[in-house]
Tab-separated table of C-alpha atoms in Angstrom:
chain	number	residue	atom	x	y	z
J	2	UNK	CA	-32.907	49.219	27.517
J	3	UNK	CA	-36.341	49.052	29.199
J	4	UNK	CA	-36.730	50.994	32.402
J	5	UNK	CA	-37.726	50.228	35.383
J	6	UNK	CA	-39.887	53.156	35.700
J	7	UNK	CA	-42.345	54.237	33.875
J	8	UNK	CA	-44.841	57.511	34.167
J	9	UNK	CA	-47.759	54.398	33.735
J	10	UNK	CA	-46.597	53.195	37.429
J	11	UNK	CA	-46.023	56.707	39.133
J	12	UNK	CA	-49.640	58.229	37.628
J	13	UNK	CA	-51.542	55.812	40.757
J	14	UNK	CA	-49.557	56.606	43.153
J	15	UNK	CA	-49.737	60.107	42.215
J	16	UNK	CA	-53.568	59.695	42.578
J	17	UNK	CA	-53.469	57.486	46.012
J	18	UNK	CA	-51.010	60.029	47.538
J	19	UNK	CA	-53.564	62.852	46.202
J	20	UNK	CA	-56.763	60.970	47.652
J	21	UNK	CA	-55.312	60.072	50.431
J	22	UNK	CA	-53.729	64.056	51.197
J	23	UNK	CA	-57.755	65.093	50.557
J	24	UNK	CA	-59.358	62.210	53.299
J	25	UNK	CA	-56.967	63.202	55.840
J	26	UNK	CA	-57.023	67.023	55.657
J	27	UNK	CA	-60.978	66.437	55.884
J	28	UNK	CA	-60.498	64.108	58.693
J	29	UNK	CA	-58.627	66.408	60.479
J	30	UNK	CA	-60.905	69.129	59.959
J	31	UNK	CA	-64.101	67.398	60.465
J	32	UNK	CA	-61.939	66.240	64.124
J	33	UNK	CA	-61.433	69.736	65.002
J	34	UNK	CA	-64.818	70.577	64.413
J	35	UNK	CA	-66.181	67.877	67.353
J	36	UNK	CA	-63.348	68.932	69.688
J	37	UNK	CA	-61.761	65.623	69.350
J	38	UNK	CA	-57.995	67.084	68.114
J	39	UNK	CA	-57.153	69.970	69.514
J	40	UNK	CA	-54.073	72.449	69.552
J	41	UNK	CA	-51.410	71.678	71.338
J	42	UNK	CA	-51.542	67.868	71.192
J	43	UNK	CA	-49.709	67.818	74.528
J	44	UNK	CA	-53.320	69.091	76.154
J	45	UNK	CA	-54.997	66.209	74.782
J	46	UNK	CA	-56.457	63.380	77.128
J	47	UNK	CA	-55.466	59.647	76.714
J	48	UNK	CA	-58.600	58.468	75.973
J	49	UNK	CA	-59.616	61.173	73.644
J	50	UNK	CA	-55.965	61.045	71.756
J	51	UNK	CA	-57.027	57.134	71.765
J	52	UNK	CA	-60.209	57.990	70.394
J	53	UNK	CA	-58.861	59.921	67.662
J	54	UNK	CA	-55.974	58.159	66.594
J	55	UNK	CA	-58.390	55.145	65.873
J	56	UNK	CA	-60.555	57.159	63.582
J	57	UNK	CA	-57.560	58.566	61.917
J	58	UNK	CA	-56.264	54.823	61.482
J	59	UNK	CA	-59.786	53.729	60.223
J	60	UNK	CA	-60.498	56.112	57.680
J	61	UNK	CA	-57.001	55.386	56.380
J	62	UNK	CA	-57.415	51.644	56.233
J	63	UNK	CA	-61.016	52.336	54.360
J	64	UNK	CA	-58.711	54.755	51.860
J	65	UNK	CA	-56.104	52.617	50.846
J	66	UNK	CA	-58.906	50.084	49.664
J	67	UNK	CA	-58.765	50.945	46.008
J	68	UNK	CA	-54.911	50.417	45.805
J	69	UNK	CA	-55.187	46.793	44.037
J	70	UNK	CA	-57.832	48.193	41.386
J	71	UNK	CA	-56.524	51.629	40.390
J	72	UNK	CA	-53.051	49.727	39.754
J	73	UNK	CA	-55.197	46.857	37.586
J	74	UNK	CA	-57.018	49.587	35.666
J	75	UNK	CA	-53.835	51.284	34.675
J	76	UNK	CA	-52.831	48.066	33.070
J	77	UNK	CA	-55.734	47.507	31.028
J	78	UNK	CA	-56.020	51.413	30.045
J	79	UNK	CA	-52.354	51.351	29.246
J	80	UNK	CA	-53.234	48.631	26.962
J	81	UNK	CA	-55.872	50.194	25.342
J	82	UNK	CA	-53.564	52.815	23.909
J	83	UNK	CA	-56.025	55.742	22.946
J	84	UNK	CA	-57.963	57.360	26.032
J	85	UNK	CA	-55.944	56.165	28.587
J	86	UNK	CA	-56.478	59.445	30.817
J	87	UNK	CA	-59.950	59.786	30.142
J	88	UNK	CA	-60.709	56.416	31.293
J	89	UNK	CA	-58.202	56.026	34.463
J	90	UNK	CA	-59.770	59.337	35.595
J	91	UNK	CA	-63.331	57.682	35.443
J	92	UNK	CA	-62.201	55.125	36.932
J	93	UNK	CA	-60.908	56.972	39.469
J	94	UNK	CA	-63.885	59.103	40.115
J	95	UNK	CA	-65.766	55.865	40.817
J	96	UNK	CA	-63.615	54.745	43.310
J	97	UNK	CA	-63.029	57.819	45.186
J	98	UNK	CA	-66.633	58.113	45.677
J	99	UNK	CA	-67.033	54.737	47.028
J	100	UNK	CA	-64.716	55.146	49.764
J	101	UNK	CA	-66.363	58.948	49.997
J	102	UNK	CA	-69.234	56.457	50.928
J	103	UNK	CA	-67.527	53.945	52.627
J	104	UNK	CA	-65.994	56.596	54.759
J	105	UNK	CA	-69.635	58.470	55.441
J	106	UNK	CA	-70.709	55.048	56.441
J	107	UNK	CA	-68.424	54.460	58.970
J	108	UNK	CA	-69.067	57.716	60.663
J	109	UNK	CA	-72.469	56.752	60.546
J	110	UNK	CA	-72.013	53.470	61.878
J	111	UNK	CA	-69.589	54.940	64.995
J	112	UNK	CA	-72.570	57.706	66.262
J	113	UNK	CA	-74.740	54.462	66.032
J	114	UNK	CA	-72.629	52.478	68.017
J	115	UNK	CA	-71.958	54.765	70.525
J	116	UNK	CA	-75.716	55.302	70.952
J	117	UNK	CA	-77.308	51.424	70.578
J	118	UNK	CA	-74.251	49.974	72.638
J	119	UNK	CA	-74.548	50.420	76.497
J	120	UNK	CA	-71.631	52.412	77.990
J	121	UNK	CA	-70.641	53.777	75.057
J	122	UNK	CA	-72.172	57.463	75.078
J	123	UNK	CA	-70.861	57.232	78.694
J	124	UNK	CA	-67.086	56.969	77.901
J	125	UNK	CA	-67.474	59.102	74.662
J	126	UNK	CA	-68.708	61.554	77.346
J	127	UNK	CA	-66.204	60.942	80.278
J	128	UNK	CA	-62.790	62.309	79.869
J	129	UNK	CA	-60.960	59.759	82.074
J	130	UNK	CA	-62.272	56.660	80.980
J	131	UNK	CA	-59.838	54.876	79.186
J	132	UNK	CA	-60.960	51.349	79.436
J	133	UNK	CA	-64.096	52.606	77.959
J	134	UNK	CA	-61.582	54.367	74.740
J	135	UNK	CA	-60.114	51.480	74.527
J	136	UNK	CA	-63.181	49.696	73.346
J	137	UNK	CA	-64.717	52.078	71.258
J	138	UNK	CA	-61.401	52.215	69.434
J	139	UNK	CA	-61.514	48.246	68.856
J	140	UNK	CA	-64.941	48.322	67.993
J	141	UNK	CA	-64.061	51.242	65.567
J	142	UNK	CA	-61.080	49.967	64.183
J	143	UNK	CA	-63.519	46.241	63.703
J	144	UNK	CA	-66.331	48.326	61.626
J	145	UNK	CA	-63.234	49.679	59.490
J	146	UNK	CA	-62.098	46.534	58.820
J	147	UNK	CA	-65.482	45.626	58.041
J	148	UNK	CA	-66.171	48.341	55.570
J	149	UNK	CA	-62.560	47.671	53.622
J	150	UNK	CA	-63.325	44.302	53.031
J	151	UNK	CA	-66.664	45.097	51.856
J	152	UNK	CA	-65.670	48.017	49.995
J	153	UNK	CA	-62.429	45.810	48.750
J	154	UNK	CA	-64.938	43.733	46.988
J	155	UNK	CA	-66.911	45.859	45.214
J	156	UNK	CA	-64.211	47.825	43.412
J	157	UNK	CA	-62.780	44.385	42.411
J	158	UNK	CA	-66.550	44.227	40.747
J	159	UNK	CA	-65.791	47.614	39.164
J	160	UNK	CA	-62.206	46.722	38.119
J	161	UNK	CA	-61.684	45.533	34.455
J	162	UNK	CA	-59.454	42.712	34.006
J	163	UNK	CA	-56.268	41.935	33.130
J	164	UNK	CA	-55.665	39.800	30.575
J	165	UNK	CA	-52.132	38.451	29.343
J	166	UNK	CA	-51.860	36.593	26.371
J	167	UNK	CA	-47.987	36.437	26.195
């Protein structure tokens, strides 16, 4: 009896659940480090909390972009037969550093935003202006989507292909 189950479908969601574990905890630090999350949450104003929870929902939208090509390259690896874990884990490394980058380019492209766009450095600034959050969290949560279609695309270039014969 074939199972339903097997270690070749658990080993990339071991690895998304570990990359994505590593780009929050740095998230989170790097957010306590500009004073945007602070202890207890209850202290925290609406448009900051706003703020935040957009660049926590960004960078996790940007993460989960290599979901559809980690689970395609354990189907060709498995295929292979012999180095299997050398090559997933190469493939692996590639992808995590392009959404390392992807991610470093979205911070980059919020601080530019919020200094090129009028109003912006303004309502970063001003702790009761939540009209002002509310746009910098659309225009965040825009670049994100931006960046995981981009980055979507090039790790389908990086991907190797499935091929089924049967």
């Amino acid at each position: 009896m074939k199972s339903i189950l097997s270690m070749y479908d658990l080993i990339p969601v071991i690895l998304l659940v570990l990359q994505t574990f590593i780009l929050l905890l740095s998230i989170v630090s790097v957010l306590r480090k500009i004073k945007l999350l602070q202890l207890p949450f209850a202290g925290i104003a609406y448009p900051k909390l706003l703020i935040t929870a957009a660049i926590l929902l960004s960078t996790m939208m940007i993460s989960f972009a290599d979901i559809d090509g980690l689970m395609q390259s354990v189907r060709v690896f498995h295929n292979y037969g012999d180095g299997f874990y050398r090559n997933l884990f190469f493939k692996f490394s590639q992808f995590i550093l392009l959404i390392m980058l992807s991610e470093f380019l979205f911070a980059l492209l919020f601080f530019v935003s919020i200094r090129i766009i009028p109003g912006f450095r303004q309502s970063f600034a001003d702790q009761d202006d939540l009209p002002g959050a509310i746009l910098l969290s659309i225009v965040m949560l825009l670049l994100a989507f931006l960046l995981y279609c981009c980055t979507t695309e090039v790790m389908e270039k990086l991907t190797p292909k499935y091929i089924n014969f049967s």
